Amino acid sequence: MEQPPHLRPGLMVVHGNRMERLRDLAVEWMRRYPLGPLENETLLVQSNGIAQWLRLALAREPDAPEPGLGLANGDVGITLPRDESGSLRVAFPAPEGGVRWISPARLEAVETVFAMTVHKAQGSEFRHAALVLPDRRVPVLTRELVYTAITRAARRFTLLEGAPGILAAAVGERVQRTSGLRERLANPPA
C-alpha cells in the first residue's frame, strides 16, 4: 500500500448540502490518512444524529458492512494496528475460531484496561487468568474473591502472592454480610 504524504496538524472546514457526499469524503479522508496509535481526531458536526451516522460510516469496513457486532457485556478485545498503515482495530476471539477485527469507533461503552479487578472480571472468562495478591491482609481479600478470580480462568491460572500466607489468610476469611436484610426479613415492620 502506498503511503500518503504526511499532513501537518491543523483545521479543515468542509461544507456542503449533500450529506452522503460529505460523509463519503470524511470516510475516504480518514481512511487515506489514518491516525497513529494514541492520536486523537475531532470532527464537529451539527447534531448527535449526524455524529452517530458518521460514526457508523467510519466504523464500517469498506467491503463488508456488518449490521451488528455480536459482542456481549464482558467480552475482552485487544487494540492493535491492523495493517501497515497503522490504523487501529480491536481484535476479539471469533466464536468459530480465529480473530474478529472491529473498528474502535463501533464500540460504544468500553473500558480500557491493562489489568482489571476481580469484581470487573465477573461474567468474563479468560484462557489464562492471573491473580496478584497484596503483601498484607486487606478486608476485601476473602475466600469468595479468590474463588471468583480462579473461576475466570478457562485453562490456566497463575497466582502471585505478595507475601507468604496471604492466600491462606484470604481463604480463611469469609464475606461478612452487613446489609441487615436477614434481620429485616425475620422482623418485618408492623
Short mmCIF file of N, CA and C in Angstrom, two decimals:
data_model
loop_
_atom_site.label_atom_id
_atom_site.label_comp_id
_atom_site.label_asym_id
_atom_site.label_seq_id
_atom_site.Cartn_x
_atom_site.Cartn_y
_atom_site.Cartn_z
N MET A 1 0.84 -1.18 0.00
CA MET A 1 0.00 0.00 0.00
C MET A 1 0.88 1.24 0.00
N GLU A 2 0.61 2.17 -0.86
CA GLU A 2 1.39 3.39 -0.97
C GLU A 2 1.10 4.31 0.21
N GLN A 3 2.15 4.84 0.83
CA GLN A 3 1.98 5.73 1.98
C GLN A 3 1.56 7.11 1.51
N PRO A 4 0.50 7.67 2.12
CA PRO A 4 0.10 9.03 1.76
C PRO A 4 1.11 10.03 2.31
N PRO A 5 1.18 11.23 1.72
CA PRO A 5 2.10 12.23 2.25
C PRO A 5 1.68 12.63 3.66
N HIS A 6 2.66 13.05 4.45
CA HIS A 6 2.40 13.44 5.83
C HIS A 6 1.60 14.75 5.84
N LEU A 7 0.64 14.82 6.73
CA LEU A 7 -0.17 16.03 6.88
C LEU A 7 0.24 16.76 8.15
N ARG A 8 0.34 18.06 8.04
CA ARG A 8 0.60 18.86 9.24
C ARG A 8 -0.72 19.04 9.98
N PRO A 9 -0.68 19.03 11.33
CA PRO A 9 -1.91 19.26 12.08
C PRO A 9 -2.50 20.62 11.76
N GLY A 10 -3.81 20.73 11.85
CA GLY A 10 -4.46 22.00 11.57
C GLY A 10 -5.96 21.86 11.57
N LEU A 11 -6.62 22.83 11.03
CA LEU A 11 -8.07 22.88 10.98
C LEU A 11 -8.53 22.77 9.54
N MET A 12 -9.55 21.96 9.30
CA MET A 12 -10.11 21.83 7.97
C MET A 12 -11.62 22.07 8.09
N VAL A 13 -12.16 22.89 7.25
CA VAL A 13 -13.60 23.14 7.23
C VAL A 13 -14.13 22.64 5.90
N VAL A 14 -15.13 21.77 5.97
CA VAL A 14 -15.77 21.23 4.77
C VAL A 14 -17.25 21.54 4.87
N HIS A 15 -17.81 22.11 3.83
CA HIS A 15 -19.23 22.47 3.84
C HIS A 15 -19.89 21.95 2.58
N GLY A 16 -21.13 21.56 2.71
CA GLY A 16 -21.88 21.09 1.55
C GLY A 16 -23.31 20.82 1.94
N ASN A 17 -24.17 20.64 0.94
CA ASN A 17 -25.57 20.37 1.25
C ASN A 17 -25.99 18.96 0.84
N ARG A 18 -25.04 18.12 0.47
CA ARG A 18 -25.32 16.72 0.14
C ARG A 18 -24.64 15.86 1.20
N MET A 19 -25.43 15.44 2.19
CA MET A 19 -24.88 14.75 3.35
C MET A 19 -24.13 13.47 3.00
N GLU A 20 -24.65 12.71 2.06
CA GLU A 20 -23.98 11.45 1.71
C GLU A 20 -22.60 11.71 1.14
N ARG A 21 -22.47 12.76 0.33
CA ARG A 21 -21.16 13.07 -0.27
C ARG A 21 -20.19 13.58 0.79
N LEU A 22 -20.70 14.38 1.75
CA LEU A 22 -19.85 14.84 2.85
C LEU A 22 -19.39 13.65 3.69
N ARG A 23 -20.31 12.74 3.96
CA ARG A 23 -19.96 11.55 4.72
C ARG A 23 -18.90 10.74 3.99
N ASP A 24 -19.11 10.50 2.69
CA ASP A 24 -18.14 9.73 1.91
C ASP A 24 -16.78 10.40 1.88
N LEU A 25 -16.76 11.73 1.80
CA LEU A 25 -15.50 12.47 1.81
C LEU A 25 -14.78 12.28 3.15
N ALA A 26 -15.52 12.41 4.24
CA ALA A 26 -14.92 12.25 5.56
C ALA A 26 -14.37 10.83 5.75
N VAL A 27 -15.13 9.84 5.33
CA VAL A 27 -14.69 8.45 5.45
C VAL A 27 -13.45 8.21 4.61
N GLU A 28 -13.45 8.65 3.38
CA GLU A 28 -12.29 8.47 2.50
C GLU A 28 -11.06 9.17 3.05
N TRP A 29 -11.24 10.40 3.54
CA TRP A 29 -10.13 11.18 4.09
C TRP A 29 -9.50 10.45 5.28
N MET A 30 -10.35 9.95 6.17
CA MET A 30 -9.82 9.31 7.38
C MET A 30 -9.21 7.94 7.07
N ARG A 31 -9.67 7.29 6.02
CA ARG A 31 -9.03 6.02 5.63
C ARG A 31 -7.70 6.29 4.94
N ARG A 32 -7.63 7.36 4.17
CA ARG A 32 -6.40 7.69 3.46
C ARG A 32 -5.32 8.18 4.42
N TYR A 33 -5.72 8.90 5.46
CA TYR A 33 -4.78 9.45 6.44
C TYR A 33 -5.15 8.93 7.83
N PRO A 34 -4.88 7.65 8.10
CA PRO A 34 -5.30 7.08 9.39
C PRO A 34 -4.50 7.68 10.55
N LEU A 35 -5.12 7.67 11.70
CA LEU A 35 -4.45 8.16 12.90
C LEU A 35 -3.40 7.17 13.34
N GLY A 36 -2.35 7.69 13.93
CA GLY A 36 -1.36 6.84 14.54
C GLY A 36 -1.85 6.39 15.91
N PRO A 37 -1.15 5.44 16.53
CA PRO A 37 -1.55 5.00 17.86
C PRO A 37 -1.58 6.18 18.83
N LEU A 38 -2.62 6.26 19.62
CA LEU A 38 -2.84 7.27 20.66
C LEU A 38 -3.06 8.67 20.12
N GLU A 39 -3.22 8.84 18.81
CA GLU A 39 -3.56 10.15 18.26
C GLU A 39 -5.07 10.35 18.38
N ASN A 40 -5.49 11.60 18.43
CA ASN A 40 -6.90 11.92 18.59
C ASN A 40 -7.33 12.83 17.46
N GLU A 41 -8.54 12.64 16.98
CA GLU A 41 -9.07 13.47 15.91
C GLU A 41 -10.49 13.87 16.30
N THR A 42 -10.85 15.10 16.04
CA THR A 42 -12.17 15.58 16.40
C THR A 42 -12.90 16.07 15.16
N LEU A 43 -14.10 15.58 14.99
CA LEU A 43 -14.96 16.05 13.91
C LEU A 43 -16.14 16.75 14.57
N LEU A 44 -16.39 17.98 14.19
CA LEU A 44 -17.53 18.72 14.71
C LEU A 44 -18.65 18.65 13.69
N VAL A 45 -19.82 18.24 14.13
CA VAL A 45 -20.97 18.13 13.25
C VAL A 45 -22.16 18.83 13.89
N GLN A 46 -23.22 18.99 13.13
CA GLN A 46 -24.37 19.78 13.56
C GLN A 46 -25.15 19.14 14.69
N SER A 47 -25.31 17.82 14.71
CA SER A 47 -26.19 17.19 15.69
C SER A 47 -25.69 15.82 16.09
N ASN A 48 -26.26 15.29 17.18
CA ASN A 48 -25.90 13.95 17.63
C ASN A 48 -26.28 12.90 16.60
N GLY A 49 -27.40 13.12 15.90
CA GLY A 49 -27.83 12.16 14.88
C GLY A 49 -26.82 12.05 13.75
N ILE A 50 -26.32 13.19 13.30
CA ILE A 50 -25.32 13.18 12.23
C ILE A 50 -24.02 12.57 12.75
N ALA A 51 -23.68 12.87 14.00
CA ALA A 51 -22.46 12.30 14.59
C ALA A 51 -22.54 10.78 14.62
N GLN A 52 -23.68 10.23 15.03
CA GLN A 52 -23.85 8.78 15.08
C GLN A 52 -23.82 8.19 13.67
N TRP A 53 -24.44 8.83 12.72
CA TRP A 53 -24.46 8.40 11.33
C TRP A 53 -23.04 8.35 10.77
N LEU A 54 -22.26 9.40 11.05
CA LEU A 54 -20.87 9.44 10.59
C LEU A 54 -20.03 8.39 11.30
N ARG A 55 -20.25 8.21 12.59
CA ARG A 55 -19.50 7.20 13.35
C ARG A 55 -19.71 5.81 12.75
N LEU A 56 -20.94 5.47 12.42
CA LEU A 56 -21.23 4.17 11.82
C LEU A 56 -20.57 4.03 10.45
N ALA A 57 -20.58 5.10 9.67
CA ALA A 57 -19.94 5.05 8.35
C ALA A 57 -18.44 4.87 8.48
N LEU A 58 -17.83 5.54 9.45
CA LEU A 58 -16.38 5.41 9.64
C LEU A 58 -16.01 4.02 10.14
N ALA A 59 -16.89 3.42 10.91
CA ALA A 59 -16.59 2.12 11.50
C ALA A 59 -16.77 0.97 10.53
N ARG A 60 -17.60 1.15 9.53
CA ARG A 60 -17.91 0.09 8.60
C ARG A 60 -16.67 -0.27 7.79
N GLU A 61 -16.42 -1.55 7.67
CA GLU A 61 -15.32 -2.00 6.82
C GLU A 61 -15.67 -1.68 5.38
N PRO A 62 -14.70 -1.29 4.54
CA PRO A 62 -15.01 -0.85 3.18
C PRO A 62 -15.84 -1.84 2.37
N ASP A 63 -15.53 -3.13 2.45
CA ASP A 63 -16.23 -4.09 1.59
C ASP A 63 -17.18 -5.01 2.33
N ALA A 64 -17.27 -4.88 3.65
CA ALA A 64 -18.10 -5.82 4.41
C ALA A 64 -18.87 -5.13 5.51
N PRO A 65 -19.94 -4.42 5.15
CA PRO A 65 -20.73 -3.80 6.22
C PRO A 65 -21.39 -4.88 7.07
N GLU A 66 -21.34 -4.72 8.40
CA GLU A 66 -21.96 -5.69 9.27
C GLU A 66 -23.02 -5.01 10.13
N PRO A 67 -24.21 -5.57 10.20
CA PRO A 67 -25.30 -4.92 10.91
C PRO A 67 -25.13 -4.89 12.41
N GLY A 68 -24.60 -5.94 13.02
CA GLY A 68 -24.44 -5.99 14.46
C GLY A 68 -23.04 -6.45 14.81
N LEU A 69 -22.61 -6.17 16.02
CA LEU A 69 -21.25 -6.53 16.40
C LEU A 69 -21.14 -7.96 16.92
N GLY A 70 -22.22 -8.48 17.48
CA GLY A 70 -22.16 -9.84 18.03
C GLY A 70 -21.31 -9.93 19.28
N LEU A 71 -21.20 -8.82 20.02
CA LEU A 71 -20.43 -8.82 21.26
C LEU A 71 -21.38 -8.79 22.45
N ALA A 72 -20.90 -9.26 23.58
CA ALA A 72 -21.70 -9.25 24.79
C ALA A 72 -20.93 -8.52 25.89
N ASN A 73 -21.65 -8.08 26.89
CA ASN A 73 -21.02 -7.44 28.03
C ASN A 73 -19.97 -8.37 28.62
N GLY A 74 -18.79 -7.86 28.85
CA GLY A 74 -17.72 -8.67 29.40
C GLY A 74 -16.74 -9.21 28.37
N ASP A 75 -17.07 -9.11 27.08
CA ASP A 75 -16.13 -9.55 26.06
C ASP A 75 -14.89 -8.67 26.11
N VAL A 76 -13.74 -9.27 25.92
CA VAL A 76 -12.48 -8.54 26.02
C VAL A 76 -11.76 -8.60 24.69
N GLY A 77 -11.34 -7.43 24.21
CA GLY A 77 -10.58 -7.35 22.97
C GLY A 77 -9.27 -6.62 23.21
N ILE A 78 -8.37 -6.72 22.25
CA ILE A 78 -7.07 -6.07 22.33
C ILE A 78 -6.94 -5.13 21.14
N THR A 79 -6.58 -3.88 21.39
CA THR A 79 -6.42 -2.90 20.32
C THR A 79 -5.02 -3.01 19.73
N LEU A 80 -4.97 -3.20 18.42
CA LEU A 80 -3.71 -3.41 17.71
C LEU A 80 -3.75 -2.71 16.36
N PRO A 81 -2.57 -2.38 15.79
CA PRO A 81 -2.57 -1.90 14.41
C PRO A 81 -2.97 -3.06 13.49
N ARG A 82 -3.86 -2.80 12.55
CA ARG A 82 -4.39 -3.87 11.69
C ARG A 82 -3.48 -4.15 10.50
N ASP A 83 -2.83 -3.11 9.98
CA ASP A 83 -2.03 -3.29 8.78
C ASP A 83 -0.87 -2.30 8.79
N GLU A 84 -0.17 -2.20 7.65
CA GLU A 84 1.00 -1.33 7.55
C GLU A 84 0.66 0.14 7.77
N SER A 85 -0.58 0.53 7.51
CA SER A 85 -0.95 1.93 7.66
C SER A 85 -1.00 2.35 9.12
N GLY A 86 -1.06 1.38 10.03
CA GLY A 86 -1.11 1.70 11.45
C GLY A 86 -2.51 1.97 11.96
N SER A 87 -3.53 1.82 11.10
CA SER A 87 -4.90 2.06 11.58
C SER A 87 -5.24 1.00 12.63
N LEU A 88 -5.88 1.46 13.70
CA LEU A 88 -6.15 0.57 14.84
C LEU A 88 -7.46 -0.17 14.67
N ARG A 89 -7.46 -1.41 15.10
CA ARG A 89 -8.65 -2.24 15.17
C ARG A 89 -8.59 -3.00 16.50
N VAL A 90 -9.76 -3.43 16.96
CA VAL A 90 -9.82 -4.21 18.19
C VAL A 90 -10.03 -5.67 17.81
N ALA A 91 -9.15 -6.53 18.30
CA ALA A 91 -9.19 -7.95 17.99
C ALA A 91 -9.97 -8.68 19.09
N PHE A 92 -11.02 -9.40 18.67
CA PHE A 92 -11.82 -10.21 19.58
C PHE A 92 -11.73 -11.66 19.12
N PRO A 93 -11.75 -12.61 20.07
CA PRO A 93 -11.80 -14.01 19.64
C PRO A 93 -13.11 -14.25 18.88
N ALA A 94 -13.01 -14.87 17.73
CA ALA A 94 -14.21 -15.19 16.94
C ALA A 94 -14.81 -16.49 17.46
N PRO A 95 -16.14 -16.59 17.50
CA PRO A 95 -16.78 -17.81 18.01
C PRO A 95 -16.36 -19.07 17.25
N GLU A 96 -16.12 -18.93 15.96
CA GLU A 96 -15.74 -20.09 15.14
C GLU A 96 -14.23 -20.32 15.12
N GLY A 97 -13.50 -19.56 15.95
CA GLY A 97 -12.04 -19.66 15.99
C GLY A 97 -11.42 -18.51 15.22
N GLY A 98 -10.21 -18.19 15.50
CA GLY A 98 -9.55 -17.09 14.82
C GLY A 98 -9.83 -15.76 15.51
N VAL A 99 -9.68 -14.68 14.73
CA VAL A 99 -9.81 -13.33 15.28
C VAL A 99 -10.83 -12.55 14.49
N ARG A 100 -11.62 -11.76 15.19
CA ARG A 100 -12.57 -10.82 14.58
C ARG A 100 -12.07 -9.43 14.82
N TRP A 101 -11.88 -8.64 13.77
CA TRP A 101 -11.37 -7.28 13.88
C TRP A 101 -12.54 -6.30 13.80
N ILE A 102 -12.61 -5.37 14.77
CA ILE A 102 -13.69 -4.38 14.79
C ILE A 102 -13.07 -3.00 14.98
N SER A 103 -13.57 -2.04 14.26
CA SER A 103 -13.11 -0.66 14.39
C SER A 103 -13.45 -0.13 15.78
N PRO A 104 -12.51 0.56 16.44
CA PRO A 104 -12.80 1.13 17.76
C PRO A 104 -13.99 2.09 17.74
N ALA A 105 -14.26 2.72 16.61
CA ALA A 105 -15.38 3.65 16.53
C ALA A 105 -16.72 2.96 16.69
N ARG A 106 -16.78 1.65 16.44
CA ARG A 106 -18.04 0.91 16.58
C ARG A 106 -18.33 0.52 18.01
N LEU A 107 -17.36 0.64 18.88
CA LEU A 107 -17.53 0.20 20.26
C LEU A 107 -17.96 1.38 21.12
N GLU A 108 -19.13 1.29 21.67
CA GLU A 108 -19.71 2.43 22.41
C GLU A 108 -19.26 2.47 23.87
N ALA A 109 -19.71 1.53 24.66
CA ALA A 109 -19.45 1.57 26.11
C ALA A 109 -18.32 0.60 26.43
N VAL A 110 -17.10 1.10 26.41
CA VAL A 110 -15.95 0.26 26.68
C VAL A 110 -15.12 0.86 27.81
N GLU A 111 -14.36 0.02 28.45
CA GLU A 111 -13.41 0.48 29.44
C GLU A 111 -12.04 -0.04 29.02
N THR A 112 -11.07 0.85 28.99
CA THR A 112 -9.73 0.48 28.63
C THR A 112 -9.01 0.00 29.89
N VAL A 113 -8.42 -1.19 29.82
CA VAL A 113 -7.73 -1.73 30.99
C VAL A 113 -6.44 -2.40 30.58
N PHE A 114 -5.49 -2.35 31.47
CA PHE A 114 -4.30 -3.19 31.36
C PHE A 114 -4.48 -4.38 32.28
N ALA A 115 -5.01 -4.10 33.44
CA ALA A 115 -5.37 -5.13 34.41
C ALA A 115 -6.74 -4.73 34.94
N MET A 116 -7.51 -5.70 35.41
CA MET A 116 -8.83 -5.36 35.93
C MET A 116 -9.04 -6.02 37.28
N THR A 117 -9.94 -5.45 38.03
CA THR A 117 -10.26 -6.02 39.33
C THR A 117 -11.05 -7.31 39.14
N VAL A 118 -11.03 -8.14 40.19
CA VAL A 118 -11.81 -9.37 40.15
C VAL A 118 -13.28 -9.03 39.96
N HIS A 119 -13.72 -7.98 40.63
CA HIS A 119 -15.13 -7.57 40.52
C HIS A 119 -15.48 -7.25 39.07
N LYS A 120 -14.63 -6.50 38.37
CA LYS A 120 -14.89 -6.15 36.97
C LYS A 120 -14.86 -7.38 36.07
N ALA A 121 -14.07 -8.37 36.45
CA ALA A 121 -13.91 -9.56 35.61
C ALA A 121 -15.08 -10.53 35.74
N GLN A 122 -15.96 -10.32 36.71
CA GLN A 122 -17.10 -11.22 36.87
C GLN A 122 -17.90 -11.27 35.57
N GLY A 123 -18.27 -12.46 35.17
CA GLY A 123 -19.03 -12.63 33.94
C GLY A 123 -18.14 -12.87 32.74
N SER A 124 -16.82 -12.66 32.89
CA SER A 124 -15.89 -12.89 31.78
C SER A 124 -15.13 -14.19 32.03
N GLU A 125 -14.58 -14.71 30.95
CA GLU A 125 -13.75 -15.90 31.06
C GLU A 125 -12.51 -15.66 30.20
N PHE A 126 -11.36 -16.06 30.72
CA PHE A 126 -10.10 -15.85 30.04
C PHE A 126 -9.36 -17.18 29.94
N ARG A 127 -8.66 -17.38 28.84
CA ARG A 127 -7.86 -18.60 28.70
C ARG A 127 -6.88 -18.72 29.85
N HIS A 128 -6.25 -17.61 30.19
CA HIS A 128 -5.28 -17.58 31.29
C HIS A 128 -5.60 -16.38 32.15
N ALA A 129 -5.83 -16.61 33.43
CA ALA A 129 -6.08 -15.52 34.37
C ALA A 129 -5.01 -15.56 35.44
N ALA A 130 -4.62 -14.39 35.90
CA ALA A 130 -3.63 -14.29 36.99
C ALA A 130 -4.23 -13.44 38.10
N LEU A 131 -4.02 -13.86 39.33
CA LEU A 131 -4.47 -13.09 40.48
C LEU A 131 -3.22 -12.62 41.22
N VAL A 132 -3.11 -11.32 41.37
CA VAL A 132 -1.98 -10.72 42.07
C VAL A 132 -2.47 -10.32 43.45
N LEU A 133 -1.96 -11.00 44.48
CA LEU A 133 -2.36 -10.71 45.85
C LEU A 133 -1.43 -9.68 46.47
N PRO A 134 -1.94 -8.86 47.40
CA PRO A 134 -1.10 -7.84 48.04
C PRO A 134 -0.10 -8.46 49.01
N ASP A 135 0.74 -7.62 49.58
CA ASP A 135 1.75 -8.12 50.52
C ASP A 135 1.28 -8.11 51.97
N ARG A 136 0.02 -7.74 52.19
CA ARG A 136 -0.56 -7.76 53.53
C ARG A 136 -2.06 -8.03 53.42
N ARG A 137 -2.67 -8.40 54.52
CA ARG A 137 -4.10 -8.69 54.53
C ARG A 137 -4.90 -7.41 54.36
N VAL A 138 -5.96 -7.51 53.57
CA VAL A 138 -6.88 -6.39 53.39
C VAL A 138 -8.30 -6.94 53.53
N PRO A 139 -9.25 -6.14 54.01
CA PRO A 139 -10.60 -6.65 54.30
C PRO A 139 -11.32 -7.28 53.10
N VAL A 140 -11.09 -6.80 51.89
CA VAL A 140 -11.83 -7.34 50.74
C VAL A 140 -11.25 -8.65 50.23
N LEU A 141 -10.10 -9.06 50.73
CA LEU A 141 -9.46 -10.29 50.27
C LEU A 141 -10.07 -11.47 51.03
N THR A 142 -11.07 -12.11 50.40
CA THR A 142 -11.82 -13.18 51.05
C THR A 142 -11.82 -14.44 50.19
N ARG A 143 -12.35 -15.50 50.76
CA ARG A 143 -12.49 -16.77 50.06
C ARG A 143 -13.30 -16.58 48.77
N GLU A 144 -14.38 -15.80 48.85
CA GLU A 144 -15.25 -15.59 47.70
C GLU A 144 -14.52 -14.86 46.58
N LEU A 145 -13.69 -13.88 46.93
CA LEU A 145 -12.93 -13.14 45.92
C LEU A 145 -11.92 -14.06 45.23
N VAL A 146 -11.22 -14.87 46.00
CA VAL A 146 -10.25 -15.81 45.42
C VAL A 146 -10.96 -16.81 44.51
N TYR A 147 -12.10 -17.33 44.96
CA TYR A 147 -12.88 -18.27 44.14
C TYR A 147 -13.29 -17.62 42.82
N THR A 148 -13.79 -16.40 42.90
CA THR A 148 -14.22 -15.70 41.68
C THR A 148 -13.05 -15.52 40.73
N ALA A 149 -11.89 -15.14 41.25
CA ALA A 149 -10.71 -14.95 40.40
C ALA A 149 -10.30 -16.26 39.73
N ILE A 150 -10.26 -17.34 40.48
CA ILE A 150 -9.83 -18.63 39.93
C ILE A 150 -10.80 -19.09 38.84
N THR A 151 -12.08 -18.88 39.06
CA THR A 151 -13.07 -19.37 38.09
C THR A 151 -13.17 -18.50 36.84
N ARG A 152 -12.40 -17.42 36.73
CA ARG A 152 -12.34 -16.64 35.49
C ARG A 152 -11.44 -17.34 34.48
N ALA A 153 -10.59 -18.26 34.93
CA ALA A 153 -9.63 -18.94 34.06
C ALA A 153 -10.27 -20.16 33.41
N ALA A 154 -10.20 -20.23 32.10
CA ALA A 154 -10.74 -21.39 31.37
C ALA A 154 -9.74 -22.54 31.34
N ARG A 155 -8.46 -22.22 31.18
CA ARG A 155 -7.45 -23.28 31.04
C ARG A 155 -6.32 -23.18 32.06
N ARG A 156 -5.90 -21.96 32.33
CA ARG A 156 -4.70 -21.81 33.17
C ARG A 156 -4.89 -20.66 34.14
N PHE A 157 -4.40 -20.86 35.37
CA PHE A 157 -4.50 -19.83 36.40
C PHE A 157 -3.12 -19.66 37.04
N THR A 158 -2.73 -18.41 37.24
CA THR A 158 -1.46 -18.09 37.90
C THR A 158 -1.76 -17.26 39.14
N LEU A 159 -1.14 -17.63 40.24
CA LEU A 159 -1.29 -16.89 41.50
C LEU A 159 0.03 -16.24 41.84
N LEU A 160 0.01 -14.93 42.07
CA LEU A 160 1.19 -14.20 42.52
C LEU A 160 0.90 -13.69 43.92
N GLU A 161 1.55 -14.28 44.89
CA GLU A 161 1.29 -13.97 46.29
C GLU A 161 2.31 -12.94 46.77
N GLY A 162 1.82 -11.79 47.26
CA GLY A 162 2.70 -10.70 47.68
C GLY A 162 3.57 -11.03 48.89
N ALA A 163 3.10 -11.91 49.74
CA ALA A 163 3.85 -12.34 50.93
C ALA A 163 3.35 -13.73 51.32
N PRO A 164 4.19 -14.53 51.94
CA PRO A 164 3.75 -15.87 52.35
C PRO A 164 2.56 -15.80 53.31
N GLY A 165 1.60 -16.69 53.10
CA GLY A 165 0.45 -16.78 53.99
C GLY A 165 -0.74 -15.92 53.61
N ILE A 166 -0.60 -15.05 52.62
CA ILE A 166 -1.72 -14.17 52.23
C ILE A 166 -2.86 -14.99 51.64
N LEU A 167 -2.56 -15.98 50.79
CA LEU A 167 -3.61 -16.81 50.21
C LEU A 167 -4.33 -17.59 51.31
N ALA A 168 -3.59 -18.20 52.22
CA ALA A 168 -4.21 -18.97 53.31
C ALA A 168 -5.11 -18.08 54.15
N ALA A 169 -4.67 -16.87 54.43
CA ALA A 169 -5.50 -15.94 55.21
C ALA A 169 -6.76 -15.57 54.44
N ALA A 170 -6.63 -15.37 53.15
CA ALA A 170 -7.79 -14.99 52.33
C ALA A 170 -8.81 -16.13 52.29
N VAL A 171 -8.35 -17.36 52.11
CA VAL A 171 -9.25 -18.50 52.03
C VAL A 171 -9.96 -18.71 53.37
N GLY A 172 -9.32 -18.34 54.46
CA GLY A 172 -9.94 -18.47 55.78
C GLY A 172 -10.89 -17.34 56.12
N GLU A 173 -10.93 -16.32 55.31
CA GLU A 173 -11.78 -15.14 55.56
C GLU A 173 -13.04 -15.24 54.71
N ARG A 174 -14.20 -15.14 55.35
CA ARG A 174 -15.47 -15.19 54.61
C ARG A 174 -16.08 -13.80 54.55
N VAL A 175 -16.88 -13.56 53.52
CA VAL A 175 -17.56 -12.27 53.39
C VAL A 175 -18.54 -12.12 54.55
N GLN A 176 -18.49 -10.97 55.20
CA GLN A 176 -19.43 -10.66 56.27
C GLN A 176 -20.51 -9.77 55.69
N ARG A 177 -21.70 -10.29 55.57
CA ARG A 177 -22.81 -9.52 55.02
C ARG A 177 -23.31 -8.55 56.09
N THR A 178 -23.40 -7.28 55.72
CA THR A 178 -23.83 -6.26 56.70
C THR A 178 -25.01 -5.45 56.20
N SER A 179 -25.78 -6.01 55.30
CA SER A 179 -26.89 -5.25 54.73
C SER A 179 -28.07 -5.14 55.69
N GLY A 180 -28.18 -6.09 56.64
CA GLY A 180 -29.32 -6.09 57.54
C GLY A 180 -30.54 -6.74 56.93
N LEU A 181 -30.43 -7.30 55.75
CA LEU A 181 -31.56 -7.91 55.07
C LEU A 181 -32.13 -9.09 55.86
N ARG A 182 -31.27 -9.92 56.40
CA ARG A 182 -31.73 -11.09 57.16
C ARG A 182 -32.62 -10.65 58.33
N GLU A 183 -32.17 -9.62 59.07
CA GLU A 183 -32.94 -9.13 60.21
C GLU A 183 -34.27 -8.51 59.75
N ARG A 184 -34.24 -7.79 58.65
CA ARG A 184 -35.47 -7.16 58.16
C ARG A 184 -36.49 -8.20 57.72
N LEU A 185 -36.03 -9.28 57.10
CA LEU A 185 -36.95 -10.33 56.68
C LEU A 185 -37.50 -11.09 57.87
N ALA A 186 -36.67 -11.30 58.90
CA ALA A 186 -37.11 -12.02 60.10
C ALA A 186 -38.05 -11.16 60.95
N ASN A 187 -37.87 -9.85 60.94
CA ASN A 187 -38.68 -8.95 61.77
C ASN A 187 -39.24 -7.81 60.91
N PRO A 188 -40.25 -8.10 60.07
CA PRO A 188 -40.80 -7.04 59.22
C PRO A 188 -41.46 -5.96 60.08
N PRO A 189 -41.46 -4.73 59.60
CA PRO A 189 -42.11 -3.64 60.36
C PRO A 189 -43.60 -3.91 60.48
N ALA A 190 -44.13 -3.48 61.59
CA ALA A 190 -45.57 -3.72 61.86
C ALA A 190 -46.46 -2.77 61.11
#
